[in-house]
């Protein structure tokens, strides 16, 4: 009781002080924990950035390896398609029958090249030149140096003889071809024959000198025999050329006589500028094309006729079968009243059917007669000058008379309930090649823009859904392989077409997103309707094929980027670096624009960018991918421009910096106008790609005194020290009002930038030129489709009716 009283008698200040101490303690504890969590979050954020950077680097390296793999595969395919070197055997001609026991294998390497000859006779290197000392005491020994020189000379003469022989063969073949084809200008052949005769004369002189030299040093008889054989072969070639020349002259005389009899004195107008040969080749091409079309039409109609005959035969057999059953039933006596009533009803319906058939035949005959009359009237109207006849006919066809349906009394028809589709397409395995050809290989961009965006991808996925429905895995693998092969083959054939690349990039991404959306994975089902969730794949797991489609899309994307960069490359320098819209800045000594750059200013470059943007929008390329494409293109423009600035001293001056900055402002305006629909953040990201060239031209315009060192370093944040120093070293100041850049200023700039880069050395690669071949790693974000699969129909333009059956 006493303790309680004492506690109660304690002052209230003691309680308040204890409360304050506890609050201070808790506040300190809270601040400590908050600081700990802040530091932990900061560490986690740094780790997240490092992991993202590592993931981006891995993705970029993988896509580079993928690009290298496709390039190597293309090289392997091209090497496999290259024809093997041909080897043909030639026997000596009739004029040189004395040496037919020698079999020669010749390899031709093209016109004017050396032809290697392998013979059964011994080569000059194999002759024992020292054996002469044993043949007799009176035979002198040949000098070794002279023998070596003679060997080299003989080899050179053999090579020249081989070249001459090949030229003679080529000339002979060309003359024979020209004898079989319409004659050309004879002067060219005459000149070639004269040239050949001169070469033969020179060769004969060389051989005479060689024979004389051989006699002087007593070269073996075998070498002399070889020279004689070559001489005989050369004489035979000369005689043949003379005969061919005479034949050609006779043909020329006959042609001139024929032309003079038809055209008088104007003989040269017959084949002026090679018109006859051109017309002949064109006519051959037209005939070949018409023959191929005729064969294709014959094949199509023969198949159509065979199918129609088989169907008619099948219907005839069924008709005969039913007629036999019906006649058997009608011939029997009716057993009861119901059977008698059925027989009478059948007879009545048969009579009505015959009457209706006769009436239909009469109406068909009348319709045919009216169509002939309409055709005659249309021709008359066109002869008068009326061109809108087709519009009038279409209006007449769509407008039917109100009593047209009352001409025939037709029994009422019961409508069937509308069929509910499952969103699948069924096809036969033997029709797969035709379907792929019509859906991929033969699909033209101008046809694709009239269809539902991504329709080929939807059709292919609906075919895959039917295979999943019936659990046909081999058919699924075969279809995916055929799709991959057809897309690659089509794009390799159309590698220079932006339309084809954009079309199949959009379709491959649509097919990839369809495989994601209907895979059954929870992360891809958030935007699905209950009906779409019911249509998910039940048996197949196509996650591996999703990676395959992603690799194909990366390959198409890289090919499209390379194509667009090649188109922009010829426009960058004239549009940005050399275009002078502000006249008078560069002075009278400025470098004139190169030939062909007239009209290739920023307007031409913006026109090319606008055309690319329209293509991507027309073929429904995903929005995120469009942004990546333009980010890549503007990086290429920036890198190419910076490299030009670093390599050309004439561009490093204040006036050129002002011109280039003004030209870049056109591109910035284009980005803000055409890419604003993608959001302000995306616009700023693409504008950030142009910072290196912007900072480089700002460096040309900035002051360059020692007081401006720090501001210059801060301004060139996206350039490294090598690039800044290179520009400053090449900078040419104006003569009147600008001082020269001092070495102290350059050294101070280099020191400051190296110190700044030392904090984070991985930020700035120490390379002078920017990498124009660098391609940003690309990702394909998931983009679900609201299109209902069961509502998709096959358009007639694809010609897939009868090949695909909607389920």
GROMACS .gro file of N, CA, C and O in nm, residues 696-740:
model
  180
  696UNK      N    1   2.851   1.684  -8.226
  696UNK     CA    2   2.969   1.708  -8.310
  696UNK      C    3   2.958   1.841  -8.383
  696UNK      O    4   3.056   1.918  -8.390
  697UNK      N    5   2.842   1.873  -8.438
  697UNK     CA    6   2.828   2.001  -8.509
  697UNK      C    7   2.818   2.117  -8.409
  697UNK      O    8   2.859   2.230  -8.441
  698UNK      N    9   2.768   2.091  -8.288
  698UNK     CA   10   2.772   2.197  -8.186
  698UNK      C   11   2.915   2.228  -8.145
  698UNK      O   12   2.948   2.343  -8.115
  699UNK      N   13   3.001   2.125  -8.146
  699UNK     CA   14   3.143   2.148  -8.117
  699UNK      C   15   3.206   2.238  -8.223
  699UNK      O   16   3.292   2.321  -8.192
  700UNK      N   17   3.164   2.222  -8.348
  700UNK     CA   18   3.216   2.309  -8.453
  700UNK      C   19   3.173   2.454  -8.434
  700UNK      O   20   3.244   2.547  -8.474
  701UNK      N   21   3.056   2.475  -8.374
  701UNK     CA   22   3.002   2.610  -8.359
  701UNK      C   23   3.039   2.674  -8.225
  701UNK      O   24   3.021   2.794  -8.208
  702UNK      N   25   3.089   2.594  -8.128
  702UNK     CA   26   3.115   2.647  -7.994
  702UNK      C   27   3.246   2.725  -7.990
  702UNK      O   28   3.334   2.711  -8.077
  703UNK      N   29   3.258   2.807  -7.885
  703UNK     CA   30   3.383   2.878  -7.863
  703UNK      C   31   3.489   2.781  -7.812
  703UNK      O   32   3.458   2.687  -7.740
  704UNK      N   33   3.615   2.811  -7.846
  704UNK     CA   34   3.722   2.716  -7.818
  704UNK      C   35   3.837   2.785  -7.745
  704UNK      O   36   3.952   2.778  -7.786
  705UNK      N   37   3.803   2.849  -7.635
  705UNK     CA   38   3.904   2.910  -7.550
  705UNK      C   39   3.922   2.827  -7.424
  705UNK      O   40   3.843   2.736  -7.396
  706UNK      N   41   4.025   2.859  -7.346
  706UNK     CA   42   4.054   2.781  -7.226
  706UNK      C   43   3.944   2.794  -7.122
  706UNK      O   44   3.927   2.705  -7.038
  707UNK      N   45   3.869   2.903  -7.123
  707UNK     CA   46   3.758   2.919  -7.029
  707UNK      C   47   3.640   2.829  -7.063
  707UNK      O   48   3.550   2.811  -6.980
  708UNK      N   49   3.635   2.772  -7.186
  708UNK     CA   50   3.520   2.692  -7.231
  708UNK      C   51   3.549   2.542  -7.227
  708UNK      O   52   3.477   2.463  -7.289
  709UNK      N   53   3.653   2.501  -7.157
  709UNK     CA   54   3.689   2.359  -7.156
  709UNK      C   55   3.581   2.276  -7.091
  709UNK      O   56   3.535   2.175  -7.146
  710UNK      N   57   3.539   2.315  -6.972
  710UNK     CA   58   3.441   2.234  -6.898
  710UNK      C   59   3.307   2.230  -6.970
  710UNK      O   60   3.243   2.125  -6.979
  711UNK      N   61   3.262   2.344  -7.024
  711UNK     CA   62   3.134   2.345  -7.096
  711UNK      C   63   3.142   2.259  -7.223
  711UNK      O   64   3.044   2.192  -7.261
  712UNK      N   65   3.260   2.257  -7.287
  712UNK     CA   66   3.276   2.173  -7.406
  712UNK      C   67   3.270   2.026  -7.370
  712UNK      O   68   3.209   1.945  -7.441
  713UNK      N   69   3.334   1.988  -7.259
  713UNK     CA   70   3.330   1.848  -7.215
  713UNK      C   71   3.188   1.807  -7.180
  713UNK      O   72   3.142   1.696  -7.216
  714UNK      N   73   3.116   1.893  -7.111
  714UNK     CA   74   2.977   1.860  -7.077
  714UNK      C   75   2.888   1.853  -7.200
  714UNK      O   76   2.794   1.772  -7.205
  715UNK      N   77   2.917   1.934  -7.300
  715UNK     CA   78   2.835   1.935  -7.422
  715UNK      C   79   2.856   1.807  -7.504
  715UNK      O   80   2.762   1.756  -7.565
  716UNK      N   81   2.976   1.752  -7.505
  716UNK     CA   82   3.007   1.634  -7.587
  716UNK      C   83   2.996   1.506  -7.504
  716UNK      O   84   3.088   1.423  -7.500
  717UNK      N   85   2.884   1.488  -7.437
  717UNK     CA   86   2.867   1.372  -7.348
  717UNK      C   87   2.858   1.241  -7.424
  717UNK      O   88   2.893   1.136  -7.371
  718UNK      N   89   2.810   1.243  -7.550
  718UNK     CA   90   2.793   1.120  -7.627
  718UNK      C   91   2.907   1.094  -7.724
  718UNK      O   92   2.899   1.004  -7.808
  719UNK      N   93   3.014   1.172  -7.716
  719UNK     CA   94   3.134   1.151  -7.796
  719UNK      C   95   3.249   1.113  -7.704
  719UNK      O   96   3.253   1.154  -7.588
  720UNK      N   97   3.343   1.035  -7.757
  720UNK     CA   98   3.460   1.001  -7.676
  720UNK      C   99   3.574   1.098  -7.704
  720UNK      O  100   3.565   1.184  -7.792
  721UNK      N  101   3.682   1.081  -7.627
  721UNK     CA  102   3.794   1.175  -7.635
  721UNK      C  103   3.860   1.172  -7.773
  721UNK      O  104   3.901   1.277  -7.827
  722UNK      N  105   3.871   1.053  -7.833
  722UNK     CA  106   3.936   1.044  -7.964
  722UNK      C  107   3.857   1.122  -8.069
  722UNK      O  108   3.915   1.192  -8.153
  723UNK      N  109   3.726   1.111  -8.066
  723UNK     CA  110   3.644   1.179  -8.166
  723UNK      C  111   3.650   1.331  -8.148
  723UNK      O  112   3.664   1.406  -8.246
  724UNK      N  113   3.642   1.378  -8.024
  724UNK     CA  114   3.647   1.523  -7.999
  724UNK      C  115   3.781   1.579  -8.041
  724UNK      O  116   3.790   1.684  -8.108
  725UNK      N  117   3.890   1.511  -8.004
  725UNK     CA  118   4.023   1.562  -8.040
  725UNK      C  119   4.045   1.558  -8.192
  725UNK      O  120   4.110   1.648  -8.248
  726UNK      N  121   3.992   1.457  -8.257
  726UNK     CA  122   4.004   1.449  -8.403
  726UNK      C  123   3.933   1.566  -8.471
  726UNK      O  124   3.987   1.629  -8.563
  727UNK      N  125   3.814   1.599  -8.425
  727UNK     CA  126   3.741   1.711  -8.484
  727UNK      C  127   3.813   1.842  -8.458
  727UNK      O  128   3.826   1.929  -8.547
  728UNK      N  129   3.866   1.859  -8.335
  728UNK     CA  130   3.937   1.983  -8.303
  728UNK      C  131   4.067   1.995  -8.382
  728UNK      O  132   4.107   2.106  -8.421
  729UNK      N  133   4.135   1.885  -8.404
  729UNK     CA  134   4.259   1.891  -8.484
  729UNK      C  135   4.232   1.924  -8.630
  729UNK      O  136   4.314   1.990  -8.695
  730UNK      N  137   4.118   1.879  -8.685
  730UNK     CA  138   4.085   1.908  -8.825
  730UNK      C  139   4.011   2.039  -8.841
  730UNK      O  140   3.983   2.080  -8.955
  731UNK      N  141   3.977   2.104  -8.731
  731UNK     CA  142   3.895   2.226  -8.741
  731UNK      C  143   3.971   2.336  -8.814
  731UNK      O  144   4.089   2.363  -8.787
  732UNK      N  145   3.902   2.399  -8.909
  732UNK     CA  146   3.959   2.508  -8.987
  732UNK      C  147   3.888   2.637  -8.948
  732UNK      O  148   3.769   2.655  -8.979
  733UNK      N  149   3.956   2.730  -8.878
  733UNK     CA  150   3.888   2.854  -8.837
  733UNK      C  151   3.870   2.950  -8.954
  733UNK      O  152   3.939   2.941  -9.056
  734UNK      N  153   3.772   3.037  -8.939
  734UNK     CA  154   3.751   3.141  -9.040
  734UNK      C  155   3.869   3.237  -9.039
  734UNK      O  156   3.933   3.261  -8.936
  735UNK      N  157   3.899   3.294  -9.154
  735UNK     CA  158   4.020   3.375  -9.169
  735UNK      C  159   4.012   3.506  -9.092
  735UNK      O  160   4.112   3.553  -9.040
  736UNK      N  161   3.896   3.565  -9.081
  736UNK     CA  162   3.886   3.703  -9.031
  736UNK      C  163   3.860   3.709  -8.881
  736UNK      O  164   3.929   3.782  -8.809
  737UNK      N  165   3.763   3.636  -8.835
  737UNK     CA  166   3.712   3.663  -8.701
  737UNK      C  167   3.727   3.546  -8.606
  737UNK      O  168   3.667   3.544  -8.500
  738UNK      N  169   3.807   3.446  -8.635
  738UNK     CA  170   3.818   3.329  -8.548
  738UNK      C  171   3.964   3.290  -8.535
  738UNK      O  172   4.040   3.292  -8.632
  739UNK      N  173   4.003   3.256  -8.409
  739UNK     CA  174   4.141   3.218  -8.383
  739UNK      C  175   4.156   3.068  -8.399
  739UNK      O  176   4.059   2.992  -8.393
  740UNK      N  177   4.278   3.025  -8.416
  740UNK     CA  178   4.308   2.884  -8.434
  740UNK      C  179   4.298   2.811  -8.301
  740UNK      O  180   4.330   2.865  -8.196
   0.00000   0.00000   0.00000
